[in-house]
Short mmCIF file of N, CA and C in Angstrom, two decimals:
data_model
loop_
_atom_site.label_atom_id
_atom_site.label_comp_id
_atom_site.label_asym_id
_atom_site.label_seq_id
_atom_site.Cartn_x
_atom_site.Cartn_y
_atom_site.Cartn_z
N UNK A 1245 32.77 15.57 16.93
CA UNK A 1245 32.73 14.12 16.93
C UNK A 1245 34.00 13.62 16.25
N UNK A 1246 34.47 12.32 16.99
CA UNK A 1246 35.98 11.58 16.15
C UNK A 1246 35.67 10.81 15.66
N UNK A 1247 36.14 10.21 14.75
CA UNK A 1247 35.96 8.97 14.12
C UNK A 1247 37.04 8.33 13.96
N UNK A 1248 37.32 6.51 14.80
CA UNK A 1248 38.72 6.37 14.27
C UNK A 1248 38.29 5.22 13.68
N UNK A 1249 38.80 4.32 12.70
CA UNK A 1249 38.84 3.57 11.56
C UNK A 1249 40.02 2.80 12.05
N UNK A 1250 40.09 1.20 12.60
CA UNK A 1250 41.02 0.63 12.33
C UNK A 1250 40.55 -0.63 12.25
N UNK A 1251 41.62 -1.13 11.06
CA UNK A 1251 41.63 -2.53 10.16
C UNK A 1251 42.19 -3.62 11.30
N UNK A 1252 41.36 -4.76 11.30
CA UNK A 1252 42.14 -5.79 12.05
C UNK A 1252 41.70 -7.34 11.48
N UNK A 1253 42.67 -7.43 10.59
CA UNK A 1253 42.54 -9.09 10.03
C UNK A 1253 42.24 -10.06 10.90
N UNK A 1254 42.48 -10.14 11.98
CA UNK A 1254 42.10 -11.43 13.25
C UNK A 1254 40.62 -11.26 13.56
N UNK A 1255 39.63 -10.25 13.50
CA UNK A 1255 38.29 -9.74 13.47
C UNK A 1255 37.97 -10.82 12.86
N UNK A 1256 36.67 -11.44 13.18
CA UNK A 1256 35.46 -11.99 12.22
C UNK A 1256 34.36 -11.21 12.35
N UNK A 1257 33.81 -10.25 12.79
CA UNK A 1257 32.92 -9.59 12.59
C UNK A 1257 33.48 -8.02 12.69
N UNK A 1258 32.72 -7.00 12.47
CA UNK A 1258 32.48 -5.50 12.94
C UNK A 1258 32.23 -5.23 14.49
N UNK A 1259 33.42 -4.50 14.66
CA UNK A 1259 32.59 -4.06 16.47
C UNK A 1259 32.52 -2.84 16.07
N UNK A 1260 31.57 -1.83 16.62
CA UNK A 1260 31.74 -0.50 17.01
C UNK A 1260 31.55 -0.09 18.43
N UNK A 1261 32.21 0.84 19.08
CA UNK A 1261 32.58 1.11 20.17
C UNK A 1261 32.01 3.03 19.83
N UNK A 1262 31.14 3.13 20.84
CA UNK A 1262 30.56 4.64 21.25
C UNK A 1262 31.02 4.59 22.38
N UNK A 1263 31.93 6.07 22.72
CA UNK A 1263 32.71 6.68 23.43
C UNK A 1263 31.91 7.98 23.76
N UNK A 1264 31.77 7.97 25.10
CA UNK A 1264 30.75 9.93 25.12
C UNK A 1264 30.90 10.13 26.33
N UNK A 1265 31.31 11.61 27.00
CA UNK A 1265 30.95 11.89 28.05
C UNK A 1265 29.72 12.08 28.60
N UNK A 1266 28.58 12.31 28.03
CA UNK A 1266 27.55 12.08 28.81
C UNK A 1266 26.33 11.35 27.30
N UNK A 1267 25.73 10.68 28.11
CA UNK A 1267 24.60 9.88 26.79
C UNK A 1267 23.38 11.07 26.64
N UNK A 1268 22.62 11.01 25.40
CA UNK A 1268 21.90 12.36 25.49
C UNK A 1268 21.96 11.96 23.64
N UNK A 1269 20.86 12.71 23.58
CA UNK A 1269 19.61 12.13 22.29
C UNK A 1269 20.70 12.23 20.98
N UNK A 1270 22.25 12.32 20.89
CA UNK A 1270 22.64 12.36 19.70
C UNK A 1270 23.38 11.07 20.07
N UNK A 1271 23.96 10.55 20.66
CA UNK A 1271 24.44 9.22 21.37
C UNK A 1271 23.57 8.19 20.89
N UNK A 1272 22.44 8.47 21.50
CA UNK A 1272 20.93 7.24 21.24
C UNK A 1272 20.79 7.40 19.13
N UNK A 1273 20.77 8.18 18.45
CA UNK A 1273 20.48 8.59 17.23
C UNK A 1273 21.57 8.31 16.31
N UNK A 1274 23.23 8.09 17.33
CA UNK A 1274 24.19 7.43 16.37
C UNK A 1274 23.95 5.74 16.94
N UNK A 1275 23.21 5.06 17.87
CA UNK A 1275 23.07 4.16 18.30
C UNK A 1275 21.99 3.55 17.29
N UNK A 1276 21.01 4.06 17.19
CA UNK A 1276 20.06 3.80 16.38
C UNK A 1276 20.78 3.33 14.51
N UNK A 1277 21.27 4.63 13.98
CA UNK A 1277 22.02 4.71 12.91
C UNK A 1277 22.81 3.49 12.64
N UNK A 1278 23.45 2.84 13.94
CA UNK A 1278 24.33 2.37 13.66
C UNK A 1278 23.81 0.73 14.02
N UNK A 1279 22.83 0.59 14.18
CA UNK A 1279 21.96 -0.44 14.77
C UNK A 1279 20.91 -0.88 13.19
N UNK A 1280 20.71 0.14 12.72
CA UNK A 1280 19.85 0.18 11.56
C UNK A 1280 20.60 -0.31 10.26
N UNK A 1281 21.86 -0.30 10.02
CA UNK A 1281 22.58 -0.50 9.08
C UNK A 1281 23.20 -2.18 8.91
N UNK A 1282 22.70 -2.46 9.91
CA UNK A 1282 22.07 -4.13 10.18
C UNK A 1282 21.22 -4.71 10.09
N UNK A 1283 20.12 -3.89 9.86
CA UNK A 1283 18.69 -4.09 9.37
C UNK A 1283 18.07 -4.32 8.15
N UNK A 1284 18.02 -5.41 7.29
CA UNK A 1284 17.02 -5.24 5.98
C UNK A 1284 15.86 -5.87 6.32
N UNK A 1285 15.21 -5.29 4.60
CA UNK A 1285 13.68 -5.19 4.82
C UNK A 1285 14.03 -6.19 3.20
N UNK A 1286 12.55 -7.20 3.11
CA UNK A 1286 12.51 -8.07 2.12
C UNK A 1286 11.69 -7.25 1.53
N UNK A 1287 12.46 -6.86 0.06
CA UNK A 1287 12.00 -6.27 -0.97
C UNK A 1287 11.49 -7.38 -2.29
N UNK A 1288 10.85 -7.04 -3.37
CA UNK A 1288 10.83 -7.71 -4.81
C UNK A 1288 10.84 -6.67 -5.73
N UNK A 1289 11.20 -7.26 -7.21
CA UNK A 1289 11.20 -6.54 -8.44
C UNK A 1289 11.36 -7.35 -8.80
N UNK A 1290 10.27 -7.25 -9.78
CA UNK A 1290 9.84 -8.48 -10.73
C UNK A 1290 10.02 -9.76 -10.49
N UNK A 1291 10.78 -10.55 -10.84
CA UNK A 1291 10.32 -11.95 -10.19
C UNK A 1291 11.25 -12.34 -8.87
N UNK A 1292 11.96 -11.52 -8.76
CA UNK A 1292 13.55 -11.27 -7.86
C UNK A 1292 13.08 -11.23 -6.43
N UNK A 1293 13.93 -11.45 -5.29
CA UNK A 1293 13.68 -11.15 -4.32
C UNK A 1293 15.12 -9.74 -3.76
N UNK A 1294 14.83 -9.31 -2.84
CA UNK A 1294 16.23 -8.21 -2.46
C UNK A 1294 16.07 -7.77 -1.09
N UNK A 1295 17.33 -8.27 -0.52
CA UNK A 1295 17.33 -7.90 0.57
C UNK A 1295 17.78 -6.32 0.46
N UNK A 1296 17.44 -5.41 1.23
CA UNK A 1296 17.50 -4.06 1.14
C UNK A 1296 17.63 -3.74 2.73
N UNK A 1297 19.36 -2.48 2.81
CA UNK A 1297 19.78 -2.24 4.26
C UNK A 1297 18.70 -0.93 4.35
N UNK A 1298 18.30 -1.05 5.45
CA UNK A 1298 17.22 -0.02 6.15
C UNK A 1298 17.81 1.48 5.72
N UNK A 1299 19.25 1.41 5.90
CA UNK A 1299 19.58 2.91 6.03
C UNK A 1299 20.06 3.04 4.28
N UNK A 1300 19.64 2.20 3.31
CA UNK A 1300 19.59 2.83 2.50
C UNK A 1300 17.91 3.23 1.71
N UNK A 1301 17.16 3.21 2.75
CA UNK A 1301 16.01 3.24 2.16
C UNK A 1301 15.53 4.95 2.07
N UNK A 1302 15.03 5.09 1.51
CA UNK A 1302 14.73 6.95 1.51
C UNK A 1302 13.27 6.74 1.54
N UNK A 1303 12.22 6.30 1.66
CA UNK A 1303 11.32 6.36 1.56
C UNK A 1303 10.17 5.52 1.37
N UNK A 1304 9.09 5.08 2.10
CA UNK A 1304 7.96 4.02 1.87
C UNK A 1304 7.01 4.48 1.31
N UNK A 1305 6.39 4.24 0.41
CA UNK A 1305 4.79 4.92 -0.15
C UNK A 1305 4.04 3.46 -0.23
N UNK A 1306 3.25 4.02 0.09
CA UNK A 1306 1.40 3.09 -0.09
C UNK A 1306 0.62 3.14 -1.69
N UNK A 1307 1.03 3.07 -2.58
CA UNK A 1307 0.25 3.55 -3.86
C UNK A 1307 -0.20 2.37 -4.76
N UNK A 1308 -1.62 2.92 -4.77
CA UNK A 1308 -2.51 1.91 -5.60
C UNK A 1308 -3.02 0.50 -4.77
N UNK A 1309 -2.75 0.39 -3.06
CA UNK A 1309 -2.70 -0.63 -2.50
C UNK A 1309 -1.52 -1.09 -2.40
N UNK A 1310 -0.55 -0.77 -2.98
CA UNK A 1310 0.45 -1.38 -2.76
C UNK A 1310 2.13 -0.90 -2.15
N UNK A 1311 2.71 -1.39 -1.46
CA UNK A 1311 3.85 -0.48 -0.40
C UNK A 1311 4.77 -0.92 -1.33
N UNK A 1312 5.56 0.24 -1.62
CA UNK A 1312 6.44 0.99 -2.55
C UNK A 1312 7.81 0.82 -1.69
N UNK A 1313 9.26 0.45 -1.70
CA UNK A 1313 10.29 0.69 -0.72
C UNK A 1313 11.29 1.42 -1.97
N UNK A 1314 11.70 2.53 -1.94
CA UNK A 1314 12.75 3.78 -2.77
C UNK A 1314 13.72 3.82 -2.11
N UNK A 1315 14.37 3.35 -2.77
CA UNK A 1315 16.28 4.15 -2.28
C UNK A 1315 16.64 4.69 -3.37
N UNK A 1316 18.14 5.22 -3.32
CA UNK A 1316 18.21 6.32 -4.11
C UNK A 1316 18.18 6.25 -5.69
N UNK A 1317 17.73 5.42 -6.37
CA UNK A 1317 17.72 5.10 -7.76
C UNK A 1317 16.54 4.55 -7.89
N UNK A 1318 16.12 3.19 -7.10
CA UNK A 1318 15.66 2.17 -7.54
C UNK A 1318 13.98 1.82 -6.65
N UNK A 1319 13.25 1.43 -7.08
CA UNK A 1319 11.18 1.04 -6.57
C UNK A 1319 11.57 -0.35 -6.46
N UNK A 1320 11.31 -0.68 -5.24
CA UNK A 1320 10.81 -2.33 -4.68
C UNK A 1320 9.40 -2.43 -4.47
N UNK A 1321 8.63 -3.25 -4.46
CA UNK A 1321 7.85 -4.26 -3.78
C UNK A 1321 7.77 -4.32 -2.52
N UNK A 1322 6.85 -4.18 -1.59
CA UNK A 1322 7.09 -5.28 -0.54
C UNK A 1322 5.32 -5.82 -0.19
N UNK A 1323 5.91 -6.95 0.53
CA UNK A 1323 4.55 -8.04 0.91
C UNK A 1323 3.47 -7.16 2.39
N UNK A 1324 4.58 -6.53 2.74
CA UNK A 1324 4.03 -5.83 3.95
C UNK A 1324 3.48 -4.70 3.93
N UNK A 1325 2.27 -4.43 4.83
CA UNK A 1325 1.77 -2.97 4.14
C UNK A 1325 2.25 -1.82 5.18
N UNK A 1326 1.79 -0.72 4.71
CA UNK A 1326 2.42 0.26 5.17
C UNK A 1326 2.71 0.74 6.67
N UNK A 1327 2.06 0.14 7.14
CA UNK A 1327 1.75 0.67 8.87
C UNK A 1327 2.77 -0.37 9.61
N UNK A 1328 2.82 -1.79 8.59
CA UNK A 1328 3.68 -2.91 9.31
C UNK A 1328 5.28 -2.60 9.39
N UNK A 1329 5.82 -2.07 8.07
CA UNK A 1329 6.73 -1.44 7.81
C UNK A 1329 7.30 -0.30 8.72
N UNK A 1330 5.99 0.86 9.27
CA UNK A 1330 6.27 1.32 9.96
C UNK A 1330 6.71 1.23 11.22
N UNK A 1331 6.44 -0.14 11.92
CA UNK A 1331 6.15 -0.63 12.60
C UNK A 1331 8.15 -0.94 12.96
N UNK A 1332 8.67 -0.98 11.95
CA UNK A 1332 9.89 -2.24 12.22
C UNK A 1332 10.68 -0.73 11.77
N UNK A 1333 10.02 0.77 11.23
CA UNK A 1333 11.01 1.31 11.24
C UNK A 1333 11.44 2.32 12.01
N UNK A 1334 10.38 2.58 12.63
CA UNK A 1334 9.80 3.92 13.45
C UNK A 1334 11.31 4.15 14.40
N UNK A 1335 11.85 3.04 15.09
CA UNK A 1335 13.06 3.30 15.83
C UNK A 1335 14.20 3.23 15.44
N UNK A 1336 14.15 3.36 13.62
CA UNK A 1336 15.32 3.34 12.83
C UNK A 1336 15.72 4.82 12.15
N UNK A 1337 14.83 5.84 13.00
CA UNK A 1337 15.40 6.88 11.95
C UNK A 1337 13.95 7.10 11.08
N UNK A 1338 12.67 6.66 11.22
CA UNK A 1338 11.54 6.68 9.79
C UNK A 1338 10.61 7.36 10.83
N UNK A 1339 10.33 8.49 9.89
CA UNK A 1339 8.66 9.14 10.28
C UNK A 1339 8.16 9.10 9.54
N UNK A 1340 6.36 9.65 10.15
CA UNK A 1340 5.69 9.16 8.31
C UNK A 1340 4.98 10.72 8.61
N UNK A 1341 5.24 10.85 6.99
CA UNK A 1341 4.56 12.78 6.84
C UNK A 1341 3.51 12.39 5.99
N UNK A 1342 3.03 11.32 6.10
CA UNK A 1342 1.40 11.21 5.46
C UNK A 1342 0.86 10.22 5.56
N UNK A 1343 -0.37 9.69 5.48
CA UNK A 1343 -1.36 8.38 5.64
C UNK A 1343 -0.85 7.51 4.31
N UNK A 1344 -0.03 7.98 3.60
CA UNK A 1344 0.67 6.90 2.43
C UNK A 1344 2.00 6.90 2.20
N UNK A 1345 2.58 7.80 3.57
CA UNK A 1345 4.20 8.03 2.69
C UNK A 1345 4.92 7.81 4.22
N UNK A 1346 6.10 7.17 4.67
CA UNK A 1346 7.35 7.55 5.46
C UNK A 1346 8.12 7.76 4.82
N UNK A 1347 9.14 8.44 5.54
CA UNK A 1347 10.32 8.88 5.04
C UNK A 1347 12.10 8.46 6.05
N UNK A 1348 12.88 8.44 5.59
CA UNK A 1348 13.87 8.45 6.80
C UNK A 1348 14.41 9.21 6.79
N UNK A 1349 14.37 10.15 8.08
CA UNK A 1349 14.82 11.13 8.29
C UNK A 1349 16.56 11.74 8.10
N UNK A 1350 17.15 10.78 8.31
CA UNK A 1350 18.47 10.67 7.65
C UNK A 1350 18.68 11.22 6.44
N UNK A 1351 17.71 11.31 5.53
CA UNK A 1351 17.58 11.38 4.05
C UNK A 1351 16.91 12.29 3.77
N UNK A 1352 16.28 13.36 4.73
CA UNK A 1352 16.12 14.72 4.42
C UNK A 1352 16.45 15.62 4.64
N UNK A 1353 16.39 16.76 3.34
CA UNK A 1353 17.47 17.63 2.85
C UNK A 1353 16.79 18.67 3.55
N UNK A 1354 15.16 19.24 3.40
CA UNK A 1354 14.82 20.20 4.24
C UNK A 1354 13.26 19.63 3.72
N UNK A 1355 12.62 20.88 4.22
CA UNK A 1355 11.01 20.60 4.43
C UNK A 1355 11.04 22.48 4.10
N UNK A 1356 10.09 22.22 3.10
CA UNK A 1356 9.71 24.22 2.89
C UNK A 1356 8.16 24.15 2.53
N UNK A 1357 8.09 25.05 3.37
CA UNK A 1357 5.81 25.61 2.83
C UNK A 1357 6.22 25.87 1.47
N UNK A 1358 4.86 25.37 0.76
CA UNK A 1358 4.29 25.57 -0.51
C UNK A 1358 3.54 26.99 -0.54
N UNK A 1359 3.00 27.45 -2.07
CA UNK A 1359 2.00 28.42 -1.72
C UNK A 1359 0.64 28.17 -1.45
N UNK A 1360 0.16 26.30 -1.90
CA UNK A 1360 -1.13 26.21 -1.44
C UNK A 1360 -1.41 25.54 -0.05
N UNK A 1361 -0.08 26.62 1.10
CA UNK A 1361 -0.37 26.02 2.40
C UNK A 1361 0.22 24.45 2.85
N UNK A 1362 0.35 23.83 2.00
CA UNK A 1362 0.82 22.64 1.87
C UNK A 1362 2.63 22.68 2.16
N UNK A 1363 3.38 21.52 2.68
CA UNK A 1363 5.05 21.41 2.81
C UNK A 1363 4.82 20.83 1.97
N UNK A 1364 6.29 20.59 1.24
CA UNK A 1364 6.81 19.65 0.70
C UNK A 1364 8.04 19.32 1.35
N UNK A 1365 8.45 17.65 1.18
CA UNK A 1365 10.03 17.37 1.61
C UNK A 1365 10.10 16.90 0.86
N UNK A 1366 12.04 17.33 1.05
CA UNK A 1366 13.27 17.44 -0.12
C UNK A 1366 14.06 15.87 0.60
N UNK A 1367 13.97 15.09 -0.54
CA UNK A 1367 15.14 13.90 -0.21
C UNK A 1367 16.48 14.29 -0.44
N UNK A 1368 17.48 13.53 0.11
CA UNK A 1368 18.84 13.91 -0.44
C UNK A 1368 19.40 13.81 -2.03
N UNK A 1369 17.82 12.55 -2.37
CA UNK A 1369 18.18 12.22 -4.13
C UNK A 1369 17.22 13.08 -4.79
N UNK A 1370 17.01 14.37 -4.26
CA UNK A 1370 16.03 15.06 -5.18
C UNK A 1370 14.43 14.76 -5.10
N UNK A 1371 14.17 13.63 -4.35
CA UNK A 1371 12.90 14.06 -4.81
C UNK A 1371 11.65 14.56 -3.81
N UNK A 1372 10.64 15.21 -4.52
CA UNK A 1372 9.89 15.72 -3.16
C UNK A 1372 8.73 15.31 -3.17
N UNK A 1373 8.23 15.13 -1.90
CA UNK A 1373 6.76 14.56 -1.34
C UNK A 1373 6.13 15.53 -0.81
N UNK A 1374 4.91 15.36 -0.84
CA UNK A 1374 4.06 16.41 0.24
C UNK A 1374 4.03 15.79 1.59
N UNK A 1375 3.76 17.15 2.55
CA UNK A 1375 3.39 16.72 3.93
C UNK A 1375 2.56 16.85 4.32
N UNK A 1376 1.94 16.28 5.26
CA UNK A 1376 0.49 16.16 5.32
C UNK A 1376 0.48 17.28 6.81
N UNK A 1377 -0.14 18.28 7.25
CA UNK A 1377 0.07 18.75 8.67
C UNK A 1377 0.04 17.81 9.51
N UNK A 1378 -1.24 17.15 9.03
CA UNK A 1378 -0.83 16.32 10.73
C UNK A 1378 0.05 15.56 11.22
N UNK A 1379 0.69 15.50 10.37
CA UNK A 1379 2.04 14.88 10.74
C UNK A 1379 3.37 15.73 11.29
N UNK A 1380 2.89 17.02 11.06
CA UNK A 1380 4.06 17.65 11.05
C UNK A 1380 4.78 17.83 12.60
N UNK A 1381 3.98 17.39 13.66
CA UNK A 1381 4.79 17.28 15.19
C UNK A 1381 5.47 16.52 14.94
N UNK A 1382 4.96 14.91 14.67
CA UNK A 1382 5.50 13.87 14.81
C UNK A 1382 7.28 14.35 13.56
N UNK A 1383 7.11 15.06 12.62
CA UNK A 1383 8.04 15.25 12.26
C UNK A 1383 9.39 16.46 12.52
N UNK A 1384 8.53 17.31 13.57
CA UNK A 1384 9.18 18.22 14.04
C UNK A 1384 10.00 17.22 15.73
N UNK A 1385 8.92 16.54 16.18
CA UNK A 1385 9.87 15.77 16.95
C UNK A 1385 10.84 14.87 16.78
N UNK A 1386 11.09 14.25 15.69
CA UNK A 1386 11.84 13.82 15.03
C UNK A 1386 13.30 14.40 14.62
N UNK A 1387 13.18 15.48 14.01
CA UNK A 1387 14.24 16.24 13.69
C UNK A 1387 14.96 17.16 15.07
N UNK A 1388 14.11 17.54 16.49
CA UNK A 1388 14.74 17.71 17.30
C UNK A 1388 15.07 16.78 18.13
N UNK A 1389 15.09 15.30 18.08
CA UNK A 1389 16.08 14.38 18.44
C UNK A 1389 16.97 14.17 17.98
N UNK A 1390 17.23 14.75 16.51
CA UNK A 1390 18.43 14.37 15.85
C UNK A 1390 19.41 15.84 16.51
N UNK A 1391 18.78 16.70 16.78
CA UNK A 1391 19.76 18.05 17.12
C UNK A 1391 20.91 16.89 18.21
#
């Protein structure tokens, strides 16, 4: 893959231009990527509001009733619950490896069996979640669209 980078002061916005000899599921997955990084999700902390870009999100959890949004440091808030979320991310790069957790796939490092039968996944910021099996197609299909 090339990447070329050029500056043009007369621009008022960002173009990007995808170049490919044939289209095919890594084309659609830098389309997505690059579609998603235009995308925020309305976060809170504490009395604050925050807009937050999709592709920096690493992770949604459901805990205590309430949907959790993690990027690589920092816990938001959000008003929306978990399935709605899923809903707006599913074609951004997000699977969900449990009935309380997505993840974006972008942002994982690997997935390894436990000894009590159980996965865990590895974020790129260290941290790890369990996987639930039944999720694990939906996450194995996932990762062979990104091939």
């Amino acid at each position: 893959m090339l990447i070329k980078l050029k500056q043009d002061m007369a621009k008022k916005d960002i173009e990007v231009t995808i170049e490919y000899p044939v289209k095919d599921k890594t084309v659609d997955r830098i389309i997505s990527l690059v579609k998603s990084a235009d995308v925020q999700i309305e976060c809170y902390l504490d009395d604050s509001t925050k807009l937050i870009n999709v592709s920096e999100i690493y992770h949604v959890e459901s805990i205590d009733k309430k949907t959790v949004i993690f990027d690589e440091k920092q816990s938001y808030y959000s008003k929306n619950r978990l399935y709605q979320l899923y809903e707006k991310l599913r074609n951004k790069g997000f699977v969900q490896i449990s009935k309380y957790c997505i993840v974006n796939i972008n942002k994982l490092e690997r997935i390894t069996p436990m000894a009590n039968s159980h996965l865990e996944a590895v974020l790129s910021n260290g941290t790890s979640l369990y996987v639930t099996r039944k999720y694990l197609a939906d996450i194995k299909n996932a990762l062979k669209e990104g091939e």
